[in-house]
Structures are given as structure tokens and as C-alpha cells.
mmCIF file of C-alpha atoms in Angstrom:
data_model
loop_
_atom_site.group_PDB
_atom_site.id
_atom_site.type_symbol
_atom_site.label_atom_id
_atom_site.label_comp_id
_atom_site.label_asym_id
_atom_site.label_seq_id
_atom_site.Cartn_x
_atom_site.Cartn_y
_atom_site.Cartn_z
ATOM 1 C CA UNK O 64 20.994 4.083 -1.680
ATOM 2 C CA UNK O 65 18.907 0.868 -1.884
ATOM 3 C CA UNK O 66 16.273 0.844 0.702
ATOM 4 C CA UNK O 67 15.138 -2.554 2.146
ATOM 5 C CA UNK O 68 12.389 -1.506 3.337
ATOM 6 C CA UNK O 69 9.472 -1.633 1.325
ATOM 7 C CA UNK O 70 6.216 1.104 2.411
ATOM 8 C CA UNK O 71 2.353 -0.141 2.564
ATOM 9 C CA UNK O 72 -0.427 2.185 3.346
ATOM 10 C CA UNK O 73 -4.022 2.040 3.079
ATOM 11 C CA UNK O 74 -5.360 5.518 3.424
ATOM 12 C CA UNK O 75 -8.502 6.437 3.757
ATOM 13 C CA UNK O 76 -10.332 10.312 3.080
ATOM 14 C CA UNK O 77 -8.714 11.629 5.906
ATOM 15 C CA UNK O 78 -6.444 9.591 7.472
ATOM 16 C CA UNK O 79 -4.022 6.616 6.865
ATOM 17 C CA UNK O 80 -6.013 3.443 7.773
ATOM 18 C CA UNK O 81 -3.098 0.818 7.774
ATOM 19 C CA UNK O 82 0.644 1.384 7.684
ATOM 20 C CA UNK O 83 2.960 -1.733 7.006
ATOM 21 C CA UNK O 84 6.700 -1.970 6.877
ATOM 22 C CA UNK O 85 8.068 -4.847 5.067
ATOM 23 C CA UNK O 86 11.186 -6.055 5.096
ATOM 24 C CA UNK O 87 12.788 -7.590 2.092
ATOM 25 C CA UNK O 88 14.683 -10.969 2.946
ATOM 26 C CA UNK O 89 17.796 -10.554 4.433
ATOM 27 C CA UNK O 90 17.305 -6.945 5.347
ATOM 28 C CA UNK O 91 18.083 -5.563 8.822
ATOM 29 C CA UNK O 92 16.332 -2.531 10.230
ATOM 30 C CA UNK O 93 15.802 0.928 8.592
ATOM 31 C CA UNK O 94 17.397 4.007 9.880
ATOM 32 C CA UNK O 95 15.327 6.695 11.234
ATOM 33 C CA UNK O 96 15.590 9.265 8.903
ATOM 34 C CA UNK O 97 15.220 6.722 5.846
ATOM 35 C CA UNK O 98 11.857 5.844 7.600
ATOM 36 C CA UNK O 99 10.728 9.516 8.125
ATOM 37 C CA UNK O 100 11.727 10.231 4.350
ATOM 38 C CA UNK O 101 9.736 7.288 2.794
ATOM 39 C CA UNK O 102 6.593 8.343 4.711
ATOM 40 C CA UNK O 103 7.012 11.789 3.510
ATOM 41 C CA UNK O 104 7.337 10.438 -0.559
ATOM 42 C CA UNK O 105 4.231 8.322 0.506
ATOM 43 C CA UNK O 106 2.367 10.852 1.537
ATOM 44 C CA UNK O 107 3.235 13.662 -1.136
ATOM 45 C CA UNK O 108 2.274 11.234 -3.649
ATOM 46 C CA UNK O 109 -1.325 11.438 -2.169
ATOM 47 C CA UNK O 110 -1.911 14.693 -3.979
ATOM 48 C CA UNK O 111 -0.747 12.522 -7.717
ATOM 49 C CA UNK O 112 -2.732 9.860 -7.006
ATOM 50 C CA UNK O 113 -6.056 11.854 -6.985
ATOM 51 C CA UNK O 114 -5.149 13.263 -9.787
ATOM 52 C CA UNK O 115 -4.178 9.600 -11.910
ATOM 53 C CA UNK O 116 -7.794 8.764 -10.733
ATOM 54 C CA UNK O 117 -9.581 11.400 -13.227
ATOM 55 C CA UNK O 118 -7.154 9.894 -15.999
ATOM 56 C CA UNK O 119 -8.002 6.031 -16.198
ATOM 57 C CA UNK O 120 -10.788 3.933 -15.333
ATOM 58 C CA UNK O 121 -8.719 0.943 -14.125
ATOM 59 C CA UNK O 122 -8.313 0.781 -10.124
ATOM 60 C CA UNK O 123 -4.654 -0.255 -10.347
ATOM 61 C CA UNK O 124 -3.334 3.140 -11.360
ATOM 62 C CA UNK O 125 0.884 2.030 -11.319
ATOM 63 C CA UNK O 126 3.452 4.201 -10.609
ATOM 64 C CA UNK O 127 1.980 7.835 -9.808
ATOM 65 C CA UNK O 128 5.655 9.012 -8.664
ATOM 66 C CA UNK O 129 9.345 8.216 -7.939
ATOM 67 C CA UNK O 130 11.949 9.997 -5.896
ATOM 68 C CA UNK O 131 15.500 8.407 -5.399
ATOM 69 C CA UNK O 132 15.121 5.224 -7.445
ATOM 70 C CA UNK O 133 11.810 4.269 -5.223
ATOM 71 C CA UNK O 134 8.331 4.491 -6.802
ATOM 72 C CA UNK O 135 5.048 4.968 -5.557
ATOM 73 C CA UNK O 136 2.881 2.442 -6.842
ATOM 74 C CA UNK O 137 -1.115 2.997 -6.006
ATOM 75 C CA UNK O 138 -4.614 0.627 -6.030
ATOM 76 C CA UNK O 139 -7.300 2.893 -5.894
ATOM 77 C CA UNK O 140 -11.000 1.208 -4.575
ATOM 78 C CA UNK O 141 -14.210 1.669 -5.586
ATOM 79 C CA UNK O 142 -14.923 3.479 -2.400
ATOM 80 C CA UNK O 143 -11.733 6.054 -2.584
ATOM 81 C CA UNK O 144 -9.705 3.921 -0.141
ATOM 82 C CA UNK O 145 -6.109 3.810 -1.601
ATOM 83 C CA UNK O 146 -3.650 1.195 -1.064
ATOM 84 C CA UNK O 147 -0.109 3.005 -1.691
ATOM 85 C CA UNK O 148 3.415 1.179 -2.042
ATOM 86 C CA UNK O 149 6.592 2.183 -2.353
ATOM 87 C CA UNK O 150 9.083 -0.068 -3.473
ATOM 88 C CA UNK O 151 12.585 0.123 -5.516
ATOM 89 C CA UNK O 152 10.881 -0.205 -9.131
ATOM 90 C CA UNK O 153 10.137 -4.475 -9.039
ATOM 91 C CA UNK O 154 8.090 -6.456 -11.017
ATOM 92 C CA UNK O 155 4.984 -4.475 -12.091
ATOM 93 C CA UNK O 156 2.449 -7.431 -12.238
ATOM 94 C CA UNK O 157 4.089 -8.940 -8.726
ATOM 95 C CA UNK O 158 2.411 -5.396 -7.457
ATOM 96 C CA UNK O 159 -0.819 -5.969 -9.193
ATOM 97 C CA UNK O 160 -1.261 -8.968 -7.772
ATOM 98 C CA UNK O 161 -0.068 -8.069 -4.204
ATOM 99 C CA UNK O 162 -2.371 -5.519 -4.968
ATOM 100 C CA UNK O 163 -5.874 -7.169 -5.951
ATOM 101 C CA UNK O 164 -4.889 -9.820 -3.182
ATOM 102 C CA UNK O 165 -4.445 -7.351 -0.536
ATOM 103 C CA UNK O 166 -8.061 -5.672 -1.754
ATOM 104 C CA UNK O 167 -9.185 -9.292 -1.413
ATOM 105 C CA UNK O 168 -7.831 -9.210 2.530
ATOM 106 C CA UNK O 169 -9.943 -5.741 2.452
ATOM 107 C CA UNK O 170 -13.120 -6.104 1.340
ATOM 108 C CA UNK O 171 -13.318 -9.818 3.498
ATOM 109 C CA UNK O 172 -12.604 -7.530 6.717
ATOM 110 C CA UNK O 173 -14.741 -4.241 5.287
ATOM 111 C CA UNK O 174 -17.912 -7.279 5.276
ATOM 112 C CA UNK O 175 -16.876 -7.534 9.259
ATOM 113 C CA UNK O 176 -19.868 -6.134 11.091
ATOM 114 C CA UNK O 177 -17.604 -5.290 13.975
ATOM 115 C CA UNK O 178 -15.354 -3.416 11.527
ATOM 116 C CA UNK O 179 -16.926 0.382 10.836
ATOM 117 C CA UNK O 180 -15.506 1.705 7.264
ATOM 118 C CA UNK O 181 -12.870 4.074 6.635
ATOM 119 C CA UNK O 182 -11.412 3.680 10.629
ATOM 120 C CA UNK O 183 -7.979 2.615 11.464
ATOM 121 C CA UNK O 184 -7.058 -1.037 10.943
ATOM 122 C CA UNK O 185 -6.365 -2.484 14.055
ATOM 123 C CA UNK O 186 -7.153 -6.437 13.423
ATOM 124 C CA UNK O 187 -3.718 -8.646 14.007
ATOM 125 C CA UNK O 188 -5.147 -11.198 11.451
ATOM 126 C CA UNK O 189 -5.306 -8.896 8.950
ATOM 127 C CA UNK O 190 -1.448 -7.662 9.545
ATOM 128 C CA UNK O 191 -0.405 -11.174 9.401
ATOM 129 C CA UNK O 192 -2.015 -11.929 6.007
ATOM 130 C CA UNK O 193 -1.241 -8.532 4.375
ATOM 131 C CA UNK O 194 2.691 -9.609 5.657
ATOM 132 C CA UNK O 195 2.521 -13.116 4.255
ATOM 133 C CA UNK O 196 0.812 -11.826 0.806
ATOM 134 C CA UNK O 197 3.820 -9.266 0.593
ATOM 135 C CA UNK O 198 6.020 -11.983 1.426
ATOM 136 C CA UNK O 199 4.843 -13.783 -1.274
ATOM 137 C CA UNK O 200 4.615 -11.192 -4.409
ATOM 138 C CA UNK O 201 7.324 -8.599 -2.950
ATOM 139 C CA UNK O 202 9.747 -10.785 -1.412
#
């Protein structure tokens, strides 16, 4: 099963930060329990992804796992924010890019002095341009 419905998160040391589905170009919605399941492969991954960070120096750590033809793809900061993605295996330097743009969109709103670190994203301008870089790369 193809799902349309590509995953963003940006979690933080405790708790997801950011949570973003996108939806691929001529997509409809997602079904409950497809939704449910792809937030439970994101999250499981959490546990890989710490441990790809002790292996390579590079923040973009690529594919730390893949269940059911969809991979988890991860961007790892230099203050332990990750940005995790799960997508049905695209382009690998499309990711990287949405990736490093997406920390671009971060560290801009982490320099916010109304913006306290590692607290849930809330800022509508920041949804809108994490959408339209995903629309660009991802779409």
C-alpha cells in the first residue's frame, strides 16, 4: 500500500516540537489507522536515530529505518533537535535539501526572542513555509 501521505516531525528531548502532514499532489485524505501507524514507525525510529548519531559526524544521518516500503529519513541539529520524515523511499538529495532548508526555517525562528527553545511550534508562518519547502523538494 502506497501512502500519500508523507510524515514531518521535529522532536525535541522530550517531546515532539512540530508535526506536519503533507500531502503529495493529487492525494486525498489518509485513513485513520494509516495515520496512527505512521506516527507509531516515526516514533519507534526515535530509539535508531540516537543511535546513527554516535556513528557519523554528518547531521543528515539518511534513512535510520523502513517498515512497509516507507523510510524514516532523519536531520539531526547541533542542539539534539531532530527533524524526522517518513516518506515512500524518494529522491535522497530532494530530502537533504528539504532538510537543510527546513533547518534554515529553524534556526531563523530559534533567533526569535519571543520563541523559548525546545517548546512546541506554534507559529502559522513557520507551517506555511515548512509546507511550501515540502512542496517544493517532496512534491
Amino acid at each position: 500500500m502506497s501512502n500519500q501521505v508523507l510524515l514531518f516531525l521535529i522532536v525535541g528531548k522530550n517531546e515532539p516540537l512540530y508535526e506536519a502532514e503533507i500531502h503529495k499532489r493529487g492525494s486525498t485524505g489518509n485513513s485513520d489507522a494509516v495515520a496512527r501507524q505512521s506516527y507509531f514507525v516515526v516514533h519507534s525510529s526515535l530509539d535508531l536515530v540516537e543511535k546513527s548519531a554516535w556513528v557519523t559526524q554528518n547531521m543528515y544521518l539518511k534513512v535510520v529505518d523502513k517498515v512497509n516500503q516507507q523510510y524514516v529519513s532523519t536531520f539531526l541539529t547541533a542542539g539534539n533537535i531532530k527533524f524526522v520524515l517518513l516518506h515512500p523511499g524518494r529522491n535522497e538529495e530532494s530530502i537533504k535539501n528539504f532538510f537543510y532548508d527546513v533547518h534554515e526555517l529553524y534556526v531563523k525562528l530559534s533567533m526569535n526572542p519571543f520563541y523559548h527553545y525546545d517548546t512546541p511550534i506554534t507559529s502559522k508562518e513557520f507551517d506555511k513555509r515548512v509546507k511550501a519547502v515540502a512542496r517544493r523538494y517532496l512534491s
